[in-house]
């Protein structure tokens, strides 16, 4: 007869810790007619009229004897306590099925009940406890093979000492962890990358607000202000491809950590550089660009190793929405800090946040799942999907990369996408002021709206894309659908700007344009990891270099067009590039791996 136990812990001392769930370990069998307990044994006594002593563990850790009176049918002998973590009961009997029930009150009760189960009946006998002390109570339920007893119901014991329970099941001992320890490690990486991009744009946009009081203090003209604003892109362009190479060779953790520390230090030193002179300030802004230039390639590299394809779109959408929310946060808090503490406070406060992030990054992040010693086997299986994680690349196959049509589709589409995006984000305050006749305060307020719209719709697009993939739609189709929305949506709403007659409708068209643009996060921005996960950093560095150049040239070209034309001409150029990008993307892009 086999017995499986359910132990309810009440004042059990060192027996079983309260509140934990355990699984049954190995079985220990004894000869027929005996009881075997892991760490304790009860042998069937051939002399039923002998008196026996039962040793029970007390709270002080000392086993004390308990005298039992001789009764017919009672079989008790010496019980020794050896184990406090694992129990295993196995009961074998010849003609009758015994279920022993030991019970005592938790506060010094000196009586012990011994119940015998004969088939489905119960009989009780009481024995006196000769030596006092706190005893513990437990119950045992089992199935009788010989008499086919399927279940023995015993009323639950009530205790005032706690509600912790331990359950003995088949398998190994396991303790249930709190929910925060069960949170997937891959999404910890995603949230840390999200926070890094939040800080990235906070530190970037603070200059656009602080430049106003700074130009008054240092007597800078418009040309000097433009030079300072553009100096950021000197370093930013320099490290796009280099950052991708570093990330693919050294790992995303090291490169992204370096980038955040670098640009945080540059942000804190900006007020000092400004007081030293204009050349020092230009160099410091270029240094800041160097740090932020490696962020996107490094992030793309680390997520390509941590995130399975079924979660790729939503994870990237969440990370990139950190950039949009960073712009909102920077634009919202910078004026208040400048007004209360002066313009240097923006750089000191925002830059110091990088040190907090870096401490968390060092303790929680790893470049790949195989480097994380605390990653569970089940989550590792989900991440790898049965594939073997490959070593970081040692040599970048430039000829192979540049010979692939999907790579060029990425580069061209990124250029077309960023032309329209940078124009809208850079020239939007001017458009609101000159065309819609908003004042500067209203212009700044409405400039926040597109960032919020992009943050929301980027995550909506990510969930839609991953849902389509999980439903069986090919990755290639999903990427083409999402990027087509990201191109044709802004193109449509920009063409409507020439037909609207009210400022409210114009703002709505701009917001919808940027909202549909955010679907690109699930299109071209996710495609680097699709076509070449091992070279995801280099691929993003290549395409983002083209994107940054589009922003630089597009911003300058817009000013040239406005001198000789109108805002309709500016929007027509952007719409034409959106259409070109749509055609190139749908003809040459793919969601399949082309680089390995």
Coordinates of C-alpha atoms in Angstrom, one line a residue:
X1 CA 0.0 0.0 0.0
X2 CA 1.4 3.4 -1.0
X3 CA 0.9 6.6 1.0
X4 CA 1.3 10.1 -0.4
X5 CA 1.4 12.8 2.3
X6 CA 0.0 16.2 2.8
X7 CA 1.7 18.0 5.6
X8 CA 0.0 21.0 7.2
X9 CA 2.6 22.9 9.1
X10 CA 1.5 24.3 12.5
X11 CA 4.2 25.4 15.0
X12 CA 6.6 22.9 13.3
X13 CA 9.8 24.6 14.4
X14 CA 12.7 23.6 12.2
X15 CA 10.6 20.8 10.6
X16 CA 9.3 22.6 7.5
X17 CA 9.5 26.4 6.9
X18 CA 6.1 28.0 6.8
X19 CA 4.7 29.3 3.6
X20 CA 6.7 27.3 1.2
X21 CA 5.8 24.6 -1.4
X22 CA 8.0 21.6 -1.6
X23 CA 8.1 18.5 -3.9
X24 CA 8.7 15.0 -2.8
X25 CA 12.2 13.7 -3.2
X26 CA 13.3 10.1 -3.5
X27 CA 11.4 7.1 -2.0
X28 CA 12.9 4.9 0.6
X29 CA 11.3 1.5 0.8
X30 CA 11.4 -0.8 3.8
X31 CA 10.2 -4.4 4.3
X32 CA 6.5 -5.2 4.3
X33 CA 4.8 -4.3 7.5
X34 CA 7.1 -1.3 8.3
X35 CA 7.0 2.4 7.9
X36 CA 9.9 4.3 6.3
X37 CA 10.4 8.0 6.8
X38 CA 13.3 9.9 5.2
X39 CA 15.6 10.4 8.1
X40 CA 13.4 8.4 10.5
X41 CA 12.2 4.8 10.7
X42 CA 9.4 2.9 12.4
X43 CA 9.7 -0.8 12.3
X44 CA 6.8 -3.2 12.8
X45 CA 7.0 -4.4 16.4
X46 CA 6.5 -8.2 16.9
X47 CA 5.9 -7.6 20.6
X48 CA 2.7 -5.5 20.7
X49 CA 2.5 -5.4 24.5
X50 CA 5.9 -3.8 25.0
X51 CA 6.0 -0.2 25.9
X52 CA 7.8 2.1 23.6
X53 CA 9.1 5.7 23.5
X54 CA 8.5 8.0 20.6
X55 CA 10.9 10.9 20.1
X56 CA 9.4 14.1 18.7
X57 CA 11.4 17.3 17.7
X58 CA 10.7 20.2 20.0
X59 CA 11.3 23.9 19.4
X60 CA 14.5 23.9 21.3
X61 CA 16.0 21.4 18.8
X62 CA 16.2 18.6 21.5
X63 CA 14.3 15.4 21.1
X64 CA 12.4 14.4 24.2
X65 CA 10.8 11.0 24.9
X66 CA 7.1 10.5 25.0
X67 CA 5.7 7.4 26.8
X68 CA 2.8 5.5 25.2
X69 CA 0.6 3.0 26.8
X70 CA 0.4 -0.6 25.4
X71 CA -2.7 -1.3 23.5
X72 CA -3.6 -4.0 21.1
X73 CA -3.1 -3.1 17.5
X74 CA -0.8 -0.1 18.4
X75 CA 2.6 -0.5 16.9
X76 CA 5.1 2.3 17.8
X77 CA 8.8 2.3 18.2
X78 CA 11.8 4.6 18.3
X79 CA 11.6 7.5 15.8
X80 CA 14.8 9.4 15.2
X81 CA 14.8 12.9 13.7
X82 CA 17.5 13.4 11.0
X83 CA 16.1 15.6 8.3
X84 CA 14.4 19.0 8.3
X85 CA 13.8 19.6 4.6
X86 CA 12.5 16.5 2.9
X87 CA 10.0 13.8 4.0
X88 CA 8.9 10.7 2.3
X89 CA 6.4 8.3 3.7
X90 CA 5.7 4.8 2.5
X91 CA 3.4 2.5 4.3
X92 CA 3.0 -1.2 3.8
X93 CA 0.6 -3.4 5.7
X94 CA -0.7 -6.9 5.4
X95 CA -4.4 -7.2 6.2
X96 CA -5.3 -3.7 7.5
X97 CA -4.7 -0.2 6.3
X98 CA -3.3 2.0 9.1
X99 CA -3.4 5.8 9.0
X100 CA -1.6 7.3 12.0
X101 CA -2.7 10.7 13.2
X102 CA -0.7 12.4 15.8
X103 CA -2.2 15.6 17.3
X104 CA -1.4 17.9 20.1
X105 CA -2.4 21.5 20.9
X106 CA 0.4 24.0 20.2
X107 CA 0.5 25.2 23.7
X108 CA 1.6 22.5 26.0
X109 CA -1.2 19.9 25.5
X110 CA 0.0 16.5 26.7
X111 CA -2.3 14.2 24.9
X112 CA -1.7 12.3 21.6
X113 CA -4.4 10.7 19.5
X114 CA -3.7 7.6 17.5
X115 CA -6.3 6.7 14.9
X116 CA -6.5 3.6 12.9
X117 CA -8.3 3.3 9.6
X118 CA -10.0 0.0 9.0
X119 CA -11.3 0.3 5.4
X120 CA -13.3 3.4 5.8
X121 CA -13.9 3.4 9.5
X122 CA -11.9 5.2 12.2
X123 CA -11.3 4.2 15.8
X124 CA -9.6 6.4 18.4
X125 CA -7.3 5.7 21.3
X126 CA -5.8 8.3 23.6
X127 CA -2.4 8.1 25.1
X128 CA -0.9 10.2 27.8
X129 CA 2.2 12.2 27.2
X130 CA 4.6 11.7 30.1
X131 CA 6.9 14.6 29.4
X132 CA 5.6 18.0 28.6
X133 CA 6.7 20.5 26.0
X134 CA 5.3 21.9 22.8
X135 CA 4.3 19.3 20.3
X136 CA 3.5 19.6 16.6
X137 CA 0.6 18.2 14.6
X138 CA 0.5 16.8 11.2
X139 CA -1.9 14.7 9.1
X140 CA -1.3 11.9 6.6
X141 CA -3.7 10.9 3.8
X142 CA -3.1 7.9 1.6
X143 CA -4.7 5.5 -0.8
X144 CA -5.0 1.9 0.2
X145 CA -4.1 -0.4 -2.7
X146 CA -5.4 -3.6 -1.0
X147 CA -8.8 -2.3 -0.1
X148 CA -9.0 0.3 -3.0
X149 CA -9.6 3.2 -0.6
X150 CA -9.5 6.2 -3.0
X151 CA -9.7 8.9 -0.4
X152 CA -9.7 9.4 3.3
X153 CA -11.2 12.7 4.4
X154 CA -10.0 14.2 7.6
X155 CA -11.2 17.5 8.9
X156 CA -8.5 20.2 8.6
X157 CA -6.7 21.2 11.7
X158 CA -7.1 24.7 13.0
X159 CA -4.2 26.5 14.4
X160 CA -3.6 30.0 15.7
X161 CA 0.1 29.8 15.0
X162 CA 0.1 30.5 11.2
X163 CA -1.3 29.4 7.9
X164 CA 1.9 28.3 6.2
X165 CA 1.7 24.9 4.5
X166 CA 4.1 22.5 2.9
X167 CA 2.9 20.2 0.2
X168 CA 4.7 16.9 -0.7
X169 CA 4.4 16.1 -4.3
X170 CA 6.3 13.9 -6.7
X171 CA 9.6 15.5 -7.9
X172 CA 12.3 17.5 -6.4
X173 CA 12.1 20.1 -3.6
X174 CA 11.2 23.5 -5.0
X175 CA 10.4 26.8 -3.3
X176 CA 8.1 29.2 -5.0
X177 CA 9.8 32.5 -5.6
X178 CA 8.0 35.9 -5.3
X179 CA 6.5 37.4 -8.4
X180 CA 9.2 40.0 -8.9
X181 CA 11.8 37.2 -9.0
X182 CA 9.7 35.4 -11.6
X183 CA 9.6 38.4 -13.9
X184 CA 11.2 37.4 -17.3
X185 CA 14.9 38.4 -17.4
X186 CA 14.6 39.3 -21.1
X187 CA 12.0 42.0 -20.2
X188 CA 14.3 43.3 -17.5
X189 CA 16.8 44.0 -20.3
X190 CA 14.1 45.6 -22.4
X191 CA 13.1 47.9 -19.6
X192 CA 16.7 48.9 -18.9
X193 CA 17.1 49.8 -22.6
X194 CA 13.9 51.7 -22.5
X195 CA 15.2 53.7 -19.5
X196 CA 18.5 54.3 -21.3
X197 CA 16.7 55.8 -24.4
X198 CA 14.6 57.9 -22.1
X199 CA 17.7 59.4 -20.6
X200 CA 19.2 59.7 -24.1
X201 CA 16.6 62.1 -25.4
X202 CA 16.2 63.9 -22.1
X203 CA 19.9 64.8 -22.3
X204 CA 19.6 65.7 -26.0
X205 CA 16.6 68.0 -25.9
X206 CA 17.6 70.0 -22.8
X207 CA 19.9 72.1 -24.9
X208 CA 17.0 73.2 -27.1
X209 CA 15.5 74.8 -24.0
X210 CA 18.7 75.9 -22.2
X211 CA 20.1 77.5 -25.3
X212 CA 17.8 80.5 -24.9
X213 CA 19.1 81.8 -21.5
X214 CA 22.6 80.7 -22.5
X215 CA 22.6 82.8 -25.7
X216 CA 21.5 85.8 -23.6
X217 CA 24.3 85.3 -21.1
X218 CA 27.1 84.7 -23.6
X219 CA 25.8 87.0 -26.3
X220 CA 25.5 84.3 -29.0
X221 CA 23.9 85.2 -32.4
X222 CA 21.7 82.9 -34.4
X223 CA 24.6 81.5 -36.4
X224 CA 26.4 80.6 -33.3
X225 CA 23.3 78.9 -31.8
X226 CA 22.9 76.9 -35.0
X227 CA 26.5 75.8 -34.9
X228 CA 26.1 74.6 -31.3
X229 CA 23.0 72.7 -32.1
X230 CA 24.6 71.0 -35.1
X231 CA 27.8 70.1 -33.2
X232 CA 26.0 67.2 -31.6
X233 CA 25.7 65.5 -34.9
X234 CA 29.5 65.6 -35.5
X235 CA 30.0 62.9 -32.9
X236 CA 26.7 61.2 -33.5
X237 CA 27.5 60.4 -37.1
X238 CA 31.0 59.3 -36.2
X239 CA 30.0 56.4 -33.9
X240 CA 27.0 54.9 -35.7
X241 CA 28.9 52.3 -37.7
X242 CA 31.8 52.1 -35.2
X243 CA 29.3 51.5 -32.4
X244 CA 27.7 48.7 -34.3
X245 CA 31.1 47.0 -34.9
X246 CA 32.0 47.3 -31.2
X247 CA 28.6 45.9 -30.1
X248 CA 28.8 42.9 -32.5
X249 CA 32.4 42.1 -31.4
X250 CA 32.4 43.1 -27.7
X251 CA 28.8 42.7 -26.7
X252 CA 25.9 45.1 -26.2
X253 CA 26.2 45.4 -22.5
X254 CA 29.7 46.9 -22.5
X255 CA 29.0 49.3 -25.4
X256 CA 25.7 50.6 -24.2
X257 CA 27.0 51.0 -20.7
X258 CA 30.0 53.0 -22.1
X259 CA 27.6 55.2 -24.2
X260 CA 25.4 56.1 -21.2
X261 CA 28.3 56.9 -19.0
X262 CA 30.1 58.9 -21.7
X263 CA 27.1 61.1 -22.7
X264 CA 26.1 61.6 -19.0
X265 CA 29.6 62.9 -18.1
X266 CA 29.5 65.2 -21.2
X267 CA 26.1 66.5 -20.1
X268 CA 27.3 67.3 -16.6
X269 CA 30.4 69.0 -18.0
X270 CA 28.4 71.2 -20.5
X271 CA 28.0 74.2 -18.2
X272 CA 31.7 74.2 -17.4
X273 CA 32.7 73.9 -21.0
X274 CA 30.3 76.8 -21.9
X275 CA 32.1 79.1 -19.4
X276 CA 35.5 78.1 -20.7
X277 CA 34.6 79.2 -24.2
X278 CA 32.7 78.3 -27.4
X279 CA 35.4 75.8 -28.7
X280 CA 35.2 73.8 -25.5
X281 CA 31.4 73.8 -25.7
X282 CA 31.4 72.5 -29.3
X283 CA 33.8 69.8 -28.4
X284 CA 31.7 68.7 -25.4
X285 CA 28.5 68.6 -27.5
X286 CA 30.4 66.5 -30.1
X287 CA 31.5 64.2 -27.3
X288 CA 27.9 63.8 -26.2
X289 CA 27.0 62.8 -29.7
X290 CA 29.8 60.2 -29.6
X291 CA 28.1 58.6 -26.6
X292 CA 24.6 58.7 -27.9
X293 CA 25.8 57.4 -31.3
X294 CA 26.6 54.0 -30.0
X295 CA 23.3 53.6 -28.1
X296 CA 21.0 52.4 -31.0
X297 CA 23.5 49.9 -32.5
X298 CA 24.3 48.5 -29.0
X299 CA 20.7 48.2 -28.0
X300 CA 19.9 46.5 -31.3
X301 CA 22.7 44.0 -30.7
X302 CA 21.7 43.0 -27.2
X303 CA 18.0 42.7 -28.0
X304 CA 18.8 40.5 -31.0
X305 CA 20.2 38.0 -28.6
X306 CA 17.6 38.3 -25.8
X307 CA 14.3 38.7 -27.6
X308 CA 12.6 35.8 -29.6
X309 CA 11.1 36.8 -32.9
X310 CA 7.5 36.5 -31.5
X311 CA 8.2 39.4 -29.1
X312 CA 10.6 41.4 -31.3
X313 CA 8.2 44.1 -32.5
X314 CA 6.7 45.0 -29.2
X315 CA 10.1 45.0 -27.4
X316 CA 11.6 47.4 -29.9
X317 CA 8.5 49.6 -29.9
X318 CA 8.7 49.9 -26.1
X319 CA 12.4 50.8 -26.3
X320 CA 12.0 53.4 -29.0
X321 CA 9.0 54.9 -27.2
X322 CA 11.5 55.7 -24.4
X323 CA 13.1 58.1 -26.8
X324 CA 9.7 59.8 -27.5
X325 CA 8.9 60.0 -23.8
X326 CA 12.4 61.3 -23.1
X327 CA 11.7 64.2 -25.3
X328 CA 8.4 64.9 -23.6
X329 CA 10.0 64.6 -20.1
X330 CA 12.9 66.9 -21.1
X331 CA 10.7 69.5 -22.7
X332 CA 8.3 69.4 -19.7
X333 CA 10.9 69.6 -16.8
X334 CA 13.6 71.8 -18.3
X335 CA 11.7 75.1 -18.2
X336 CA 10.8 74.7 -14.5
X337 CA 14.4 73.7 -13.5
X338 CA 15.8 76.7 -15.4
X339 CA 13.4 79.1 -13.9
X340 CA 14.0 77.9 -10.3
X341 CA 17.7 76.9 -10.3
X342 CA 19.2 78.4 -13.4
X343 CA 20.1 76.8 -16.8
X344 CA 23.1 74.8 -15.4
X345 CA 20.7 72.8 -13.2
X346 CA 19.2 71.1 -16.3
X347 CA 22.6 69.5 -17.3
X348 CA 23.6 68.6 -13.7
X349 CA 20.3 66.9 -12.8
X350 CA 19.7 65.1 -16.1
X351 CA 23.3 64.0 -16.4
X352 CA 23.5 62.6 -12.9
X353 CA 20.6 60.2 -13.6
X354 CA 23.0 58.2 -15.8
X355 CA 24.9 57.0 -12.7
X356 CA 21.8 55.4 -11.2
X357 CA 21.0 53.7 -14.5
X358 CA 24.6 52.4 -14.9
X359 CA 24.6 50.8 -11.4
X360 CA 21.4 48.8 -12.3
X361 CA 22.8 48.0 -15.7
X362 CA 26.0 46.5 -14.2
X363 CA 24.1 44.3 -11.8
X364 CA 21.2 43.2 -14.0
X365 CA 22.2 43.1 -17.6
X366 CA 24.2 40.6 -19.7
X367 CA 25.1 40.7 -23.3
X368 CA 23.5 37.3 -24.1
X369 CA 21.4 34.7 -22.3
X370 CA 24.2 32.2 -22.0
X371 CA 26.2 34.7 -19.9
X372 CA 23.4 35.1 -17.3
X373 CA 24.0 32.6 -14.5
X374 CA 20.5 33.2 -13.0
X375 CA 18.5 32.7 -16.1
X376 CA 16.1 29.8 -15.8
X377 CA 16.2 26.9 -18.2
X378 CA 12.7 27.4 -19.3
X379 CA 13.2 31.1 -20.3
X380 CA 16.4 30.3 -22.0
X381 CA 14.6 27.7 -24.1
X382 CA 12.0 30.3 -25.0
X383 CA 14.7 32.9 -26.0
X384 CA 16.9 30.5 -28.0
X385 CA 14.0 28.7 -29.6
X386 CA 16.1 25.5 -30.0
X387 CA 18.9 27.4 -31.7
X388 CA 22.4 27.4 -30.4
X389 CA 23.7 30.9 -29.4
X390 CA 26.7 31.8 -31.5
X391 CA 29.8 33.5 -30.4
X392 CA 30.3 37.3 -31.1
X393 CA 31.6 38.0 -34.5
X394 CA 35.4 38.6 -34.9
X395 CA 35.4 39.9 -38.5
X396 CA 32.7 42.0 -40.2
X397 CA 32.0 40.6 -43.8
X398 CA 31.5 44.0 -45.4
X399 CA 31.4 42.7 -49.0
X400 CA 28.8 40.1 -48.1
X401 CA 26.7 42.6 -46.2
X402 CA 26.8 45.3 -48.9
X403 CA 26.0 42.7 -51.6
X404 CA 22.5 41.9 -50.2
X405 CA 19.5 43.8 -51.6
X406 CA 17.5 43.7 -48.3
X407 CA 20.4 45.6 -46.7
X408 CA 20.2 48.4 -49.3
X409 CA 16.4 48.4 -48.9
X410 CA 17.0 49.1 -45.2
X411 CA 19.5 51.9 -45.9
X412 CA 17.3 53.7 -48.6
X413 CA 14.1 53.3 -46.6
X414 CA 15.7 54.6 -43.5
X415 CA 16.9 57.7 -45.4
X416 CA 13.4 58.3 -46.8
X417 CA 11.7 57.8 -43.5
X418 CA 14.0 60.1 -41.5
X419 CA 13.8 62.9 -44.1
X420 CA 10.1 63.4 -43.3
X421 CA 10.4 62.7 -39.6
X422 CA 13.3 65.1 -38.9
X423 CA 11.6 67.9 -40.9
X424 CA 8.4 67.6 -38.9
X425 CA 10.2 67.4 -35.6
X426 CA 12.7 70.2 -36.3
X427 CA 10.5 72.7 -38.2
X428 CA 7.2 72.0 -36.5
X429 CA 7.4 74.9 -34.0
X430 CA 8.1 77.3 -36.9
X431 CA 5.2 75.9 -38.8
X432 CA 2.9 76.4 -35.8
X433 CA 4.1 80.0 -35.4
X434 CA 4.2 81.2 -39.0
X435 CA 1.3 79.3 -40.5
X436 CA -1.1 78.6 -37.6
X437 CA -0.2 81.8 -35.8
X438 CA 0.4 80.1 -32.5
X439 CA 2.6 82.0 -30.0
X440 CA 5.8 80.4 -28.7
X441 CA 4.2 79.0 -25.6
X442 CA 1.4 77.3 -27.6
X443 CA 4.0 76.1 -30.2
X444 CA 6.0 74.4 -27.5
X445 CA 2.9 72.9 -26.0
X446 CA 1.8 71.4 -29.3
X447 CA 5.3 70.2 -30.0
X448 CA 4.9 67.7 -27.2
X449 CA 1.8 66.2 -28.7
X450 CA 3.5 64.3 -31.6
X451 CA 6.0 62.7 -29.2
X452 CA 3.2 61.4 -27.0
X453 CA 1.3 60.2 -30.1
X454 CA 4.4 58.3 -31.4
X455 CA 5.0 56.7 -28.0
X456 CA 1.4 55.4 -27.9
X457 CA 1.2 54.2 -31.5
X458 CA 4.6 52.6 -31.5
X459 CA 3.5 50.2 -28.8
X460 CA 0.2 49.6 -30.5
X461 CA 2.0 48.8 -33.7
X462 CA 4.4 46.4 -31.9
X463 CA 1.6 44.4 -30.3
X464 CA -0.3 44.2 -33.7
X465 CA 2.9 43.0 -35.5
X466 CA 3.7 40.3 -32.9
X467 CA 0.1 39.1 -32.9
X468 CA 0.2 38.7 -36.7
X469 CA 3.4 36.7 -36.4
X470 CA 1.9 34.5 -33.7
X471 CA -1.2 33.9 -35.9
X472 CA 1.1 32.5 -38.6
X473 CA 1.6 35.4 -41.0
X474 CA 5.1 35.5 -42.4
X475 CA 7.6 37.9 -40.9
X476 CA 8.2 39.3 -44.4
X477 CA 4.5 40.2 -44.8
X478 CA 4.3 41.7 -41.3
X479 CA 7.3 43.9 -41.9
X480 CA 6.0 45.1 -45.2
X481 CA 2.5 45.9 -43.9
X482 CA 3.8 47.8 -40.8
X483 CA 6.4 49.8 -42.8
X484 CA 3.8 50.6 -45.5
X485 CA 1.6 52.1 -42.8
X486 CA 4.7 54.0 -41.5
X487 CA 5.3 55.5 -45.0
X488 CA 1.8 56.0 -46.5
X489 CA 0.1 57.2 -43.3
X490 CA 2.4 60.3 -42.9
X491 CA 2.2 60.9 -46.7
X492 CA -1.6 61.0 -46.6
X493 CA -1.9 63.3 -43.6
X494 CA 0.8 65.7 -44.9
X495 CA -1.2 66.1 -48.2
X496 CA -4.2 67.1 -46.1
X497 CA -2.4 70.0 -44.5
X498 CA -2.9 72.2 -47.5
X499 CA -6.7 71.6 -47.4
X500 CA -7.4 72.3 -43.7
X501 CA -8.7 75.6 -42.6
X502 CA -8.5 75.6 -38.8
X503 CA -5.5 75.2 -36.5
X504 CA -7.1 72.4 -34.6
X505 CA -7.4 70.3 -37.8
X506 CA -3.8 71.1 -38.7
X507 CA -2.6 69.9 -35.3
X508 CA -4.7 66.8 -35.7
X509 CA -3.2 66.0 -39.1
X510 CA 0.3 66.5 -37.7
X511 CA -0.4 64.2 -34.7
X512 CA -1.9 61.5 -37.0
X513 CA 1.1 61.8 -39.3
X514 CA 3.5 61.1 -36.5
X515 CA 1.3 58.4 -35.0
X516 CA 1.2 56.4 -38.2
X517 CA 5.0 57.1 -38.6
X518 CA 5.5 55.2 -35.4
X519 CA 4.5 51.9 -37.0
X520 CA 7.9 52.0 -38.6
X521 CA 9.3 50.6 -35.3
X522 CA 7.7 47.3 -36.3
X523 CA 8.8 47.6 -39.8
X524 CA 12.3 48.7 -40.8
X525 CA 13.5 49.2 -37.3
X526 CA 12.8 45.6 -36.5
X527 CA 14.2 44.2 -39.8
X528 CA 17.9 44.5 -38.8
X529 CA 17.4 41.6 -36.4
X530 CA 15.4 39.6 -38.9
X531 CA 17.9 39.6 -41.8
X532 CA 21.2 39.4 -39.8
X533 CA 20.9 38.9 -36.0
X534 CA 24.6 38.4 -35.6
X535 CA 25.3 41.7 -37.4
X536 CA 22.3 43.7 -36.0
X537 CA 24.5 46.4 -34.6
X538 CA 26.4 47.0 -37.8
X539 CA 23.2 46.9 -39.9
X540 CA 21.5 49.5 -37.7
X541 CA 24.7 51.6 -37.7
X542 CA 24.7 51.6 -41.5
X543 CA 21.0 52.5 -42.0
X544 CA 20.9 55.0 -39.1
X545 CA 23.9 56.8 -40.6
X546 CA 21.8 57.3 -43.7
X547 CA 18.9 58.4 -41.5
X548 CA 21.0 61.0 -39.7
X549 CA 22.3 62.3 -43.0
X550 CA 18.7 62.6 -44.2
X551 CA 17.9 64.7 -41.1
X552 CA 20.9 67.0 -41.6
X553 CA 20.3 67.5 -45.3
X554 CA 16.5 67.6 -45.0
X555 CA 16.6 70.3 -42.3
X556 CA 18.9 72.4 -44.4
X557 CA 17.0 71.8 -47.6
X558 CA 13.7 72.8 -45.9
X559 CA 15.2 76.3 -45.1
X560 CA 16.3 76.6 -48.7
X561 CA 12.9 75.6 -50.1
X562 CA 11.0 78.1 -47.8
X563 CA 13.2 80.9 -49.1
X564 CA 11.9 80.3 -52.6
X565 CA 8.7 78.4 -52.1
X566 CA 6.1 77.5 -49.5
X567 CA 5.3 74.9 -46.9
X568 CA 3.3 73.0 -49.5
X569 CA 6.6 72.5 -51.4
X570 CA 8.3 71.2 -48.3
X571 CA 5.5 68.7 -47.7
X572 CA 5.5 67.6 -51.4
X573 CA 9.2 66.6 -51.2
X574 CA 8.6 64.6 -48.0
X575 CA 5.6 62.9 -49.6
X576 CA 7.6 62.0 -52.7
X577 CA 10.4 60.4 -50.6
X578 CA 7.7 58.5 -48.5
X579 CA 6.4 57.0 -51.8
X580 CA 9.9 56.1 -53.0
X581 CA 10.6 54.4 -49.7
X582 CA 7.4 52.4 -49.9
X583 CA 8.2 51.1 -53.3
X584 CA 11.8 50.1 -52.5
X585 CA 10.7 48.5 -49.2
X586 CA 8.0 46.3 -50.7
X587 CA 10.1 45.2 -53.6
X588 CA 13.5 44.4 -52.0
X589 CA 12.9 43.9 -48.2
X590 CA 12.5 40.5 -46.6
X591 CA 11.9 39.1 -43.1
X592 CA 14.1 36.1 -43.6
X593 CA 17.7 35.7 -42.4
X594 CA 20.1 36.6 -45.3
X595 CA 23.3 37.0 -43.1
X596 CA 24.6 34.3 -40.8

